[in-house]
Amino acid sequence: MTNSATAVAHANIALAKYWGKRDEALALPATSSLSLTLDAFHATTTVTLDPAADADTATLDGRPMSDGELARVSRFLDLVRSLAGSSARAAVDSVSTVPTGAGLASSASGFAALAGAAAAVYGLDLDARGLSRLARRGSGSASRSVFGGLVVWHAGTDDATSYAEPVPGGEPGGPLDPAMAVVVLDAGRKAVSSREAMRRTVETSPFFPAWAEATERDVALMLDAVRAGDLAALGELAESNALRMHATMLGARPPVRYWTAHTVAVLDQVQALRADGLPCWATIDAGPNVKVLCAAPDLPALADALSDGGTRRVVTARPGPGLRVDAGGAS
Ligand code: 2P0
């Protein structure tokens, strides 16, 4: 019997954003969303069963997780244990190349890897869709990191129908050949967690219903653009969708604003680059950092321009792979 499993999951960046839940307990989103899994950032997580222990333990990058982080991991393991009919506690060891809590999708890769390793070690027999549904319960965006390339997360109406699946067309060298330059303006932890900011937006922003309607439409239009191999249409929709998400949270009380002056400077530059004939489109998540979509052949020139003479840190990314699980741990 295997008592240890390791999984690797890559971060994803949404082009049509998930911002707001309709059911907190089941982590059902208010809308569908569409993302690109990136090769540049990933989490590697090992889960080892320890039947003699009376509590779970967890480390992140070799250090014990904070009480809050451990509680969230342990709650997720409780769900896995209830599905598996097990009471064994576990040791979780995670190593991540994603800065945590900076709007760089650390929880997406983290919970997708945890879902993969925990499902294997507790003996849940899940297919990719089942793993996506499970990862969703840890962190909504983690449902998408189970798959590589372009991914759609169907909002669904209940636990069984809310899952992600891959969208053909985003493969490296394919018709869209997408790539992304990630401008890391601030890798520090954000002041308001995306979970709290989402909740506040749903409860207090008068713009929220319009956001939810528009995003469901955006996902459909983006899927059309992908099918047509039209990166420009996809990019224009993505930039608009991100600005609408931030407009919606600016409408919350108290308002949520993740942008800094540096964020705005990068948005200005993206607009100027486009006007100069370099097709590229910005998106921003729950943090000040800006991710810029382009066609892969344009990535070196884009990254060079965004680095602003080497004064800004820019990470270049191509489409990344889906979840990989190695259940061959110690027996
Ligand atoms: C997204 N974000 O679609 C959006 C855009 C951030 C901005 O998904 O509460 O960490 O754990 O379900 O998945 C971040 O939210 O939130 C996120 P929970 P999660 O990528």
mmCIF file of C-alpha atoms and ligand atoms in Angstrom:
data_model
loop_
_atom_site.group_PDB
_atom_site.id
_atom_site.type_symbol
_atom_site.label_atom_id
_atom_site.label_comp_id
_atom_site.label_asym_id
_atom_site.label_seq_id
_atom_site.Cartn_x
_atom_site.Cartn_y
_atom_site.Cartn_z
ATOM 1 C CA MET A 1 0.000 0.000 0.000
ATOM 2 C CA THR A 2 1.254 3.431 -0.923
ATOM 3 C CA ASN A 3 1.512 5.904 1.930
ATOM 4 C CA SER A 4 3.062 8.785 0.038
ATOM 5 C CA ALA A 5 2.243 10.539 -3.240
ATOM 6 C CA THR A 6 3.651 13.574 -5.009
ATOM 7 C CA ALA A 7 1.905 15.809 -7.521
ATOM 8 C CA VAL A 8 3.019 18.739 -9.670
ATOM 9 C CA ALA A 9 0.591 21.426 -10.840
ATOM 10 C CA HIS A 10 1.217 24.601 -12.804
ATOM 11 C CA ALA A 11 -0.265 28.047 -12.188
ATOM 12 C CA ASN A 12 -2.943 29.424 -14.480
ATOM 13 C CA ILE A 13 -3.929 32.965 -15.397
ATOM 14 C CA ALA A 14 -7.561 33.664 -16.203
ATOM 15 C CA LEU A 15 -8.437 35.455 -19.434
ATOM 16 C CA ALA A 16 -12.114 35.527 -18.388
ATOM 17 C CA LYS A 17 -12.029 35.897 -14.619
ATOM 18 C CA TYR A 18 -13.624 34.019 -11.759
ATOM 19 C CA TRP A 19 -14.661 36.733 -9.322
ATOM 20 C CA GLY A 20 -17.478 35.817 -6.973
ATOM 21 C CA LYS A 21 -19.084 32.666 -5.628
ATOM 22 C CA ARG A 22 -22.684 31.683 -5.670
ATOM 23 C CA ASP A 23 -22.111 28.976 -3.049
ATOM 24 C CA GLU A 24 -19.221 29.345 -0.611
ATOM 25 C CA ALA A 25 -19.466 25.891 0.961
ATOM 26 C CA LEU A 26 -19.253 24.052 -2.361
ATOM 27 C CA ALA A 27 -17.030 26.688 -4.033
ATOM 28 C CA LEU A 28 -19.445 27.167 -6.907
ATOM 29 C CA PRO A 29 -18.529 30.260 -8.930
ATOM 30 C CA ALA A 30 -20.981 32.919 -10.068
ATOM 31 C CA THR A 31 -19.710 32.536 -13.646
ATOM 32 C CA SER A 32 -17.693 30.301 -15.915
ATOM 33 C CA SER A 33 -14.078 31.343 -16.565
ATOM 34 C CA LEU A 34 -11.314 30.648 -19.077
ATOM 35 C CA SER A 35 -7.596 30.441 -18.381
ATOM 36 C CA LEU A 36 -4.142 29.669 -19.689
ATOM 37 C CA THR A 37 -1.964 27.282 -17.668
ATOM 38 C CA LEU A 38 1.635 28.551 -17.626
ATOM 39 C CA ASP A 39 4.873 26.582 -17.742
ATOM 40 C CA ALA A 40 6.748 29.178 -15.678
ATOM 41 C CA PHE A 41 5.295 28.593 -12.203
ATOM 42 C CA HIS A 42 4.420 25.356 -10.455
ATOM 43 C CA ALA A 43 3.859 23.712 -7.081
ATOM 44 C CA THR A 44 5.164 20.266 -6.097
ATOM 45 C CA THR A 45 3.321 18.704 -3.181
ATOM 46 C CA THR A 46 3.938 15.458 -1.321
ATOM 47 C CA VAL A 47 1.305 13.999 0.997
ATOM 48 C CA THR A 48 2.449 11.269 3.405
ATOM 49 C CA LEU A 49 -0.031 9.399 5.579
ATOM 50 C CA ASP A 50 0.831 9.242 9.278
ATOM 51 C CA PRO A 51 -1.822 7.054 10.942
ATOM 52 C CA ALA A 52 -0.102 7.448 14.329
ATOM 53 C CA ALA A 53 -0.364 11.267 14.281
ATOM 54 C CA ASP A 54 -3.290 13.083 15.857
ATOM 55 C CA ALA A 55 -3.052 16.173 13.635
ATOM 56 C CA ASP A 56 -2.021 17.107 10.095
ATOM 57 C CA THR A 57 1.252 18.950 9.579
ATOM 58 C CA ALA A 58 2.262 21.060 6.597
ATOM 59 C CA THR A 59 5.306 22.862 5.265
ATOM 60 C CA LEU A 60 5.660 25.366 2.447
ATOM 61 C CA ASP A 61 9.129 25.756 0.935
ATOM 62 C CA GLY A 62 10.597 23.901 3.918
ATOM 63 C CA ARG A 63 9.008 26.092 6.611
ATOM 64 C CA PRO A 64 5.959 25.170 8.710
ATOM 65 C CA MET A 65 2.811 26.746 7.241
ATOM 66 C CA SER A 66 1.096 29.491 9.242
ATOM 67 C CA ASP A 67 -1.870 28.463 11.427
ATOM 68 C CA GLY A 68 -4.276 29.886 8.833
ATOM 69 C CA GLU A 69 -2.619 28.060 5.926
ATOM 70 C CA LEU A 70 -2.487 24.784 7.871
ATOM 71 C CA ALA A 71 -6.161 25.100 8.841
ATOM 72 C CA ARG A 72 -7.123 25.522 5.171
ATOM 73 C CA VAL A 73 -5.030 22.492 4.133
ATOM 74 C CA SER A 74 -6.455 20.434 6.983
ATOM 75 C CA ARG A 75 -10.046 21.362 6.073
ATOM 76 C CA PHE A 76 -9.330 20.214 2.536
ATOM 77 C CA LEU A 77 -7.855 16.930 3.812
ATOM 78 C CA ASP A 78 -10.997 16.477 5.960
ATOM 79 C CA LEU A 79 -13.015 16.546 2.736
ATOM 80 C CA VAL A 80 -10.706 13.969 1.124
ATOM 81 C CA ARG A 81 -10.876 11.784 4.266
ATOM 82 C CA SER A 82 -14.666 11.935 4.307
ATOM 83 C CA LEU A 83 -14.761 10.822 0.647
ATOM 84 C CA ALA A 84 -12.217 8.055 1.320
ATOM 85 C CA GLY A 85 -13.653 6.876 4.635
ATOM 86 C CA SER A 86 -10.286 7.373 6.310
ATOM 87 C CA SER A 87 -9.267 9.074 9.532
ATOM 88 C CA ALA A 88 -5.506 8.998 8.964
ATOM 89 C CA ARG A 89 -3.715 12.319 9.417
ATOM 90 C CA ALA A 90 -1.082 13.410 6.930
ATOM 91 C CA ALA A 91 2.105 15.381 6.502
ATOM 92 C CA VAL A 92 1.957 17.805 3.558
ATOM 93 C CA ASP A 93 5.153 19.200 2.085
ATOM 94 C CA SER A 94 4.815 21.734 -0.691
ATOM 95 C CA VAL A 95 7.436 23.581 -2.686
ATOM 96 C CA SER A 96 6.282 26.377 -4.944
ATOM 97 C CA THR A 97 7.980 28.555 -7.533
ATOM 98 C CA VAL A 98 5.031 30.984 -7.322
ATOM 99 C CA PRO A 99 5.238 33.936 -4.909
ATOM 100 C CA THR A 100 2.413 33.294 -2.381
ATOM 101 C CA GLY A 101 -0.581 35.612 -2.142
ATOM 102 C CA ALA A 102 0.624 38.125 -4.720
ATOM 103 C CA GLY A 103 -2.069 37.624 -7.335
ATOM 104 C CA LEU A 104 0.167 35.166 -9.159
ATOM 105 C CA ALA A 105 -2.104 32.160 -8.827
ATOM 106 C CA SER A 106 -0.274 30.424 -5.966
ATOM 107 C CA SER A 107 -3.456 28.865 -4.580
ATOM 108 C CA ALA A 108 -4.414 27.482 -8.005
ATOM 109 C CA SER A 109 -1.241 25.436 -8.431
ATOM 110 C CA GLY A 110 -1.014 24.721 -4.686
ATOM 111 C CA PHE A 111 -4.482 23.228 -4.300
ATOM 112 C CA ALA A 112 -4.395 21.396 -7.631
ATOM 113 C CA ALA A 113 -1.162 19.678 -6.540
ATOM 114 C CA LEU A 114 -2.590 18.972 -3.074
ATOM 115 C CA ALA A 115 -5.764 17.510 -4.601
ATOM 116 C CA GLY A 116 -3.737 15.229 -6.892
ATOM 117 C CA ALA A 117 -1.407 13.963 -4.170
ATOM 118 C CA ALA A 118 -4.113 13.615 -1.504
ATOM 119 C CA ALA A 119 -6.510 11.782 -3.848
ATOM 120 C CA ALA A 120 -3.749 9.313 -4.720
ATOM 121 C CA VAL A 121 -2.567 8.674 -1.195
ATOM 122 C CA TYR A 122 -6.061 8.286 0.282
ATOM 123 C CA GLY A 123 -7.025 5.991 -2.595
ATOM 124 C CA LEU A 124 -9.754 8.071 -4.261
ATOM 125 C CA ASP A 125 -10.230 6.771 -7.764
ATOM 126 C CA LEU A 126 -10.830 10.016 -9.638
ATOM 127 C CA ASP A 127 -10.575 10.852 -13.320
ATOM 128 C CA ALA A 128 -9.391 14.305 -14.420
ATOM 129 C CA ARG A 129 -12.871 15.784 -14.093
ATOM 130 C CA GLY A 130 -13.202 14.357 -10.595
ATOM 131 C CA LEU A 131 -9.826 15.837 -9.667
ATOM 132 C CA SER A 132 -10.921 19.207 -11.049
ATOM 133 C CA ARG A 133 -14.079 19.122 -8.914
ATOM 134 C CA LEU A 134 -12.026 18.142 -5.867
ATOM 135 C CA ALA A 135 -9.386 20.844 -6.447
ATOM 136 C CA ARG A 136 -12.202 23.402 -6.782
ATOM 137 C CA ARG A 137 -13.138 22.763 -3.142
ATOM 138 C CA GLY A 138 -9.635 23.811 -2.052
ATOM 139 C CA SER A 139 -9.509 26.946 -4.193
ATOM 140 C CA GLY A 140 -11.791 27.756 -7.098
ATOM 141 C CA SER A 141 -9.064 28.555 -9.603
ATOM 142 C CA ALA A 142 -7.319 25.253 -8.737
ATOM 143 C CA SER A 143 -10.038 23.448 -10.712
ATOM 144 C CA ARG A 144 -8.401 24.905 -13.849
ATOM 145 C CA SER A 145 -4.791 23.975 -12.954
ATOM 146 C CA VAL A 146 -5.652 20.277 -13.310
ATOM 147 C CA PHE A 147 -5.370 20.832 -17.088
ATOM 148 C CA GLY A 148 -2.718 22.275 -19.370
ATOM 149 C CA GLY A 149 -2.999 24.995 -22.010
ATOM 150 C CA LEU A 150 -6.316 26.799 -22.447
ATOM 151 C CA VAL A 151 -8.953 25.661 -19.971
ATOM 152 C CA VAL A 152 -12.614 26.486 -19.403
ATOM 153 C CA TRP A 153 -14.203 26.103 -15.964
ATOM 154 C CA HIS A 154 -17.930 25.592 -16.383
ATOM 155 C CA ALA A 155 -19.755 27.367 -13.555
ATOM 156 C CA GLY A 156 -22.303 24.553 -13.387
ATOM 157 C CA THR A 157 -25.240 24.493 -11.018
ATOM 158 C CA ASP A 158 -24.040 22.020 -8.386
ATOM 159 C CA ASP A 159 -20.978 20.083 -7.239
ATOM 160 C CA ALA A 160 -21.203 17.578 -10.102
ATOM 161 C CA THR A 161 -21.518 20.135 -12.910
ATOM 162 C CA SER A 162 -18.869 22.676 -11.811
ATOM 163 C CA TYR A 163 -15.577 21.465 -13.292
ATOM 164 C CA ALA A 164 -12.873 22.539 -15.709
ATOM 165 C CA GLU A 165 -11.839 20.952 -18.997
ATOM 166 C CA PRO A 166 -9.207 21.672 -21.622
ATOM 167 C CA VAL A 167 -9.996 23.789 -24.692
ATOM 168 C CA PRO A 168 -8.165 22.660 -27.848
ATOM 169 C CA GLY A 169 -6.246 25.375 -29.674
ATOM 170 C CA GLY A 170 -3.870 26.688 -27.026
ATOM 171 C CA GLU A 171 -1.030 24.243 -27.671
ATOM 172 C CA PRO A 172 2.464 25.676 -28.221
ATOM 173 C CA GLY A 173 2.967 26.106 -31.966
ATOM 174 C CA GLY A 174 -0.785 25.695 -32.594
ATOM 175 C CA PRO A 175 -3.035 28.191 -34.369
ATOM 176 C CA LEU A 176 -3.121 30.623 -31.431
ATOM 177 C CA ASP A 177 0.390 29.863 -30.119
ATOM 178 C CA PRO A 178 -0.205 31.973 -27.001
ATOM 179 C CA ALA A 179 2.479 33.189 -24.615
ATOM 180 C CA MET A 180 2.556 35.489 -21.617
ATOM 181 C CA ALA A 181 4.938 37.992 -20.098
ATOM 182 C CA VAL A 182 4.405 38.347 -16.345
ATOM 183 C CA VAL A 183 5.528 41.717 -15.005
ATOM 184 C CA VAL A 184 6.324 41.134 -11.324
ATOM 185 C CA LEU A 185 5.929 44.583 -9.795
ATOM 186 C CA ASP A 186 5.461 43.374 -6.235
ATOM 187 C CA ALA A 187 5.772 39.749 -5.126
ATOM 188 C CA GLY A 188 4.675 40.557 -1.546
ATOM 189 C CA ARG A 189 1.493 39.219 0.033
ATOM 190 C CA LYS A 190 -1.630 41.248 -0.758
ATOM 191 C CA ALA A 191 -3.467 43.185 1.951
ATOM 192 C CA VAL A 192 -6.907 41.721 1.147
ATOM 193 C CA SER A 193 -7.151 38.026 0.214
ATOM 194 C CA SER A 194 -8.995 37.307 -3.018
ATOM 195 C CA ARG A 195 -11.466 35.199 -1.034
ATOM 196 C CA GLU A 196 -12.397 38.150 1.191
ATOM 197 C CA ALA A 197 -12.329 40.630 -1.693
ATOM 198 C CA MET A 198 -14.656 38.443 -3.749
ATOM 199 C CA ARG A 199 -17.074 38.089 -0.871
ATOM 200 C CA ARG A 200 -17.107 41.850 -0.332
ATOM 201 C CA THR A 201 -17.678 42.461 -4.046
ATOM 202 C CA VAL A 202 -20.616 40.039 -4.219
ATOM 203 C CA GLU A 203 -22.209 41.511 -1.093
ATOM 204 C CA THR A 204 -21.703 45.227 -1.676
ATOM 205 C CA SER A 205 -20.851 46.128 -5.287
ATOM 206 C CA PRO A 206 -23.920 47.295 -7.231
ATOM 207 C CA PHE A 207 -22.013 46.379 -10.397
ATOM 208 C CA PHE A 208 -21.756 42.689 -9.522
ATOM 209 C CA PRO A 209 -24.879 41.394 -11.352
ATOM 210 C CA ALA A 210 -23.782 43.158 -14.557
ATOM 211 C CA TRP A 211 -20.258 41.729 -14.151
ATOM 212 C CA ALA A 212 -21.587 38.191 -13.833
ATOM 213 C CA GLU A 213 -23.783 38.523 -16.921
ATOM 214 C CA ALA A 214 -21.031 40.098 -19.021
ATOM 215 C CA THR A 215 -18.452 37.482 -18.017
ATOM 216 C CA GLU A 216 -20.655 34.558 -19.011
ATOM 217 C CA ARG A 217 -20.979 36.248 -22.430
ATOM 218 C CA ASP A 218 -17.213 36.880 -22.567
ATOM 219 C CA VAL A 219 -16.465 33.185 -22.010
ATOM 220 C CA ALA A 220 -18.705 32.240 -24.945
ATOM 221 C CA LEU A 221 -17.112 34.907 -27.173
ATOM 222 C CA MET A 222 -13.625 33.775 -26.136
ATOM 223 C CA LEU A 223 -14.409 30.168 -27.014
ATOM 224 C CA ASP A 224 -15.541 31.424 -30.450
ATOM 225 C CA ALA A 225 -12.255 33.343 -30.805
ATOM 226 C CA VAL A 226 -10.235 30.245 -29.871
ATOM 227 C CA ARG A 227 -12.134 28.129 -32.391
ATOM 228 C CA ALA A 228 -11.455 30.800 -35.054
ATOM 229 C CA GLY A 229 -7.747 30.891 -34.141
ATOM 230 C CA ASP A 230 -8.123 34.638 -33.516
ATOM 231 C CA LEU A 231 -5.642 35.667 -30.804
ATOM 232 C CA ALA A 232 -6.432 39.381 -31.247
ATOM 233 C CA ALA A 233 -10.129 38.813 -30.521
ATOM 234 C CA LEU A 234 -9.211 36.665 -27.509
ATOM 235 C CA GLY A 235 -6.763 39.294 -26.228
ATOM 236 C CA GLU A 236 -9.168 42.203 -26.615
ATOM 237 C CA LEU A 237 -11.857 40.297 -24.716
ATOM 238 C CA ALA A 238 -9.359 39.341 -21.998
ATOM 239 C CA GLU A 239 -8.146 42.888 -21.400
ATOM 240 C CA SER A 240 -11.689 44.202 -21.282
ATOM 241 C CA ASN A 241 -12.816 41.418 -18.929
ATOM 242 C CA ALA A 242 -9.967 42.135 -16.485
ATOM 243 C CA LEU A 243 -10.727 45.865 -16.427
ATOM 244 C CA ARG A 244 -14.390 45.082 -15.778
ATOM 245 C CA MET A 245 -13.471 42.785 -12.882
ATOM 246 C CA HIS A 246 -11.441 45.559 -11.263
ATOM 247 C CA ALA A 247 -14.192 48.120 -11.949
ATOM 248 C CA THR A 248 -16.614 45.799 -10.166
ATOM 249 C CA MET A 249 -14.442 45.502 -7.065
ATOM 250 C CA LEU A 250 -13.809 49.263 -7.047
ATOM 251 C CA GLY A 251 -17.568 49.457 -6.601
ATOM 252 C CA ALA A 252 -17.466 47.464 -3.351
ATOM 253 C CA ARG A 253 -17.683 49.092 0.093
ATOM 254 C CA PRO A 254 -15.061 49.438 1.360
ATOM 255 C CA PRO A 255 -13.568 49.422 -2.160
ATOM 256 C CA VAL A 256 -10.952 46.861 -3.187
ATOM 257 C CA ARG A 257 -8.124 48.298 -5.261
ATOM 258 C CA TYR A 258 -5.146 46.091 -6.102
ATOM 259 C CA TRP A 259 -3.608 48.481 -8.625
ATOM 260 C CA THR A 260 -0.642 50.731 -7.920
ATOM 261 C CA ALA A 261 0.788 53.544 -10.024
ATOM 262 C CA HIS A 262 3.185 50.949 -11.491
ATOM 263 C CA THR A 263 0.223 48.829 -12.601
ATOM 264 C CA VAL A 264 -1.192 51.796 -14.500
ATOM 265 C CA ALA A 265 2.210 52.531 -16.051
ATOM 266 C CA VAL A 266 2.352 48.984 -17.482
ATOM 267 C CA LEU A 267 -1.217 49.312 -18.818
ATOM 268 C CA ASP A 268 -0.162 52.540 -20.563
ATOM 269 C CA GLN A 269 2.854 50.804 -22.030
ATOM 270 C CA VAL A 270 0.813 47.871 -23.341
ATOM 271 C CA GLN A 271 -1.478 50.328 -25.106
ATOM 272 C CA ALA A 272 1.522 52.147 -26.596
ATOM 273 C CA LEU A 273 3.142 48.887 -27.753
ATOM 274 C CA ARG A 274 -0.085 47.918 -29.485
ATOM 275 C CA ALA A 275 -0.255 51.296 -31.199
ATOM 276 C CA ASP A 276 3.335 50.682 -32.351
ATOM 277 C CA GLY A 277 2.325 47.395 -33.969
ATOM 278 C CA LEU A 278 3.183 44.825 -31.276
ATOM 279 C CA PRO A 279 -0.053 42.892 -30.629
ATOM 280 C CA CYS A 280 -0.369 42.342 -26.852
ATOM 281 C CA TRP A 281 -3.109 42.543 -24.236
ATOM 282 C CA ALA A 282 -2.967 43.019 -20.459
ATOM 283 C CA THR A 283 -4.720 41.191 -17.658
ATOM 284 C CA ILE A 284 -4.524 41.806 -13.900
ATOM 285 C CA ASP A 285 -5.523 39.537 -11.013
ATOM 286 C CA ALA A 286 -5.870 40.091 -7.271
ATOM 287 C CA GLY A 287 -2.626 42.041 -6.987
ATOM 288 C CA PRO A 288 -0.679 44.835 -8.697
ATOM 289 C CA ASN A 289 1.168 42.601 -11.172
ATOM 290 C CA VAL A 290 0.331 42.696 -14.879
ATOM 291 C CA LYS A 291 0.325 39.678 -17.189
ATOM 292 C CA VAL A 292 0.554 40.409 -20.897
ATOM 293 C CA LEU A 293 -0.744 37.988 -23.517
ATOM 294 C CA CYS A 294 0.894 37.810 -26.946
ATOM 295 C CA ALA A 295 1.704 35.384 -29.756
ATOM 296 C CA ALA A 296 4.771 33.278 -28.895
ATOM 297 C CA PRO A 297 6.959 34.731 -31.691
ATOM 298 C CA ASP A 298 6.418 38.225 -30.187
ATOM 299 C CA LEU A 299 7.334 37.178 -26.632
ATOM 300 C CA PRO A 300 11.063 38.122 -26.661
ATOM 301 C CA ALA A 301 10.372 41.644 -27.986
ATOM 302 C CA LEU A 302 7.463 42.113 -25.578
ATOM 303 C CA ALA A 303 9.445 40.943 -22.551
ATOM 304 C CA ASP A 304 12.330 43.187 -23.514
ATOM 305 C CA ALA A 305 10.072 46.238 -23.829
ATOM 306 C CA LEU A 306 8.248 45.518 -20.556
ATOM 307 C CA SER A 307 11.509 45.082 -18.638
ATOM 308 C CA ASP A 308 12.008 48.813 -19.160
ATOM 309 C CA GLY A 309 15.744 48.641 -19.617
ATOM 310 C CA GLY A 310 16.116 45.903 -17.017
ATOM 311 C CA THR A 311 14.421 47.861 -14.209
ATOM 312 C CA ARG A 312 11.372 45.570 -14.069
ATOM 313 C CA ARG A 313 11.306 41.822 -13.434
ATOM 314 C CA VAL A 314 9.553 40.045 -16.315
ATOM 315 C CA VAL A 315 8.956 36.283 -16.344
ATOM 316 C CA THR A 316 8.193 34.762 -19.735
ATOM 317 C CA ALA A 317 5.767 31.867 -19.988
ATOM 318 C CA ARG A 318 4.368 29.471 -22.563
ATOM 319 C CA PRO A 319 1.430 27.106 -22.144
ATOM 320 C CA GLY A 320 2.125 24.669 -19.321
ATOM 321 C CA PRO A 321 1.115 21.025 -18.745
ATOM 322 C CA GLY A 322 -1.697 19.582 -16.682
ATOM 323 C CA LEU A 323 -1.483 17.911 -13.270
ATOM 324 C CA ARG A 324 1.041 15.085 -12.905
ATOM 325 C CA VAL A 325 0.700 12.630 -10.033
ATOM 326 C CA ASP A 326 3.324 10.137 -8.900
ATOM 327 C CA ALA A 327 1.730 7.660 -6.538
ATOM 328 C CA GLY A 328 4.808 5.474 -6.329
ATOM 329 C CA GLY A 329 5.843 6.710 -2.897
ATOM 330 C CA ALA A 330 7.210 4.652 -0.002
ATOM 331 C CA SER A 331 5.158 1.664 0.911
HETATM 332 C C1 2P0 B 1 -9.136 33.989 -11.464
HETATM 333 N N1 2P0 B 1 -8.714 34.963 -9.252
HETATM 334 O O1 2P0 B 1 -10.047 33.668 -12.244
HETATM 335 C C2 2P0 B 1 -9.434 35.094 -10.471
HETATM 336 C C3 2P0 B 1 -9.079 36.438 -11.014
HETATM 337 C C4 2P0 B 1 -8.060 36.183 -8.889
HETATM 338 C C5 2P0 B 1 -8.471 37.191 -9.870
HETATM 339 O O2 2P0 B 1 -9.351 32.889 -8.908
HETATM 340 O O3 2P0 B 1 -11.674 31.755 -2.730
HETATM 341 O O4 2P0 B 1 -7.729 31.880 -4.926
HETATM 342 O O5 2P0 B 1 -9.846 30.089 -3.104
HETATM 343 O O6 2P0 B 1 -11.881 30.104 -4.584
HETATM 344 O O7 2P0 B 1 -9.224 30.689 -6.590
HETATM 345 C C6 2P0 B 1 -8.314 33.856 -7.121
HETATM 346 O O8 2P0 B 1 -9.261 33.204 -6.375
HETATM 347 O O9 2P0 B 1 -10.237 31.966 -4.679
HETATM 348 C C7 2P0 B 1 -8.821 33.876 -8.475
HETATM 349 P P1 2P0 B 1 -10.939 30.920 -3.736
HETATM 350 P P2 2P0 B 1 -9.020 31.805 -5.663
HETATM 351 O O10 2P0 B 1 -8.003 33.465 -11.542
#
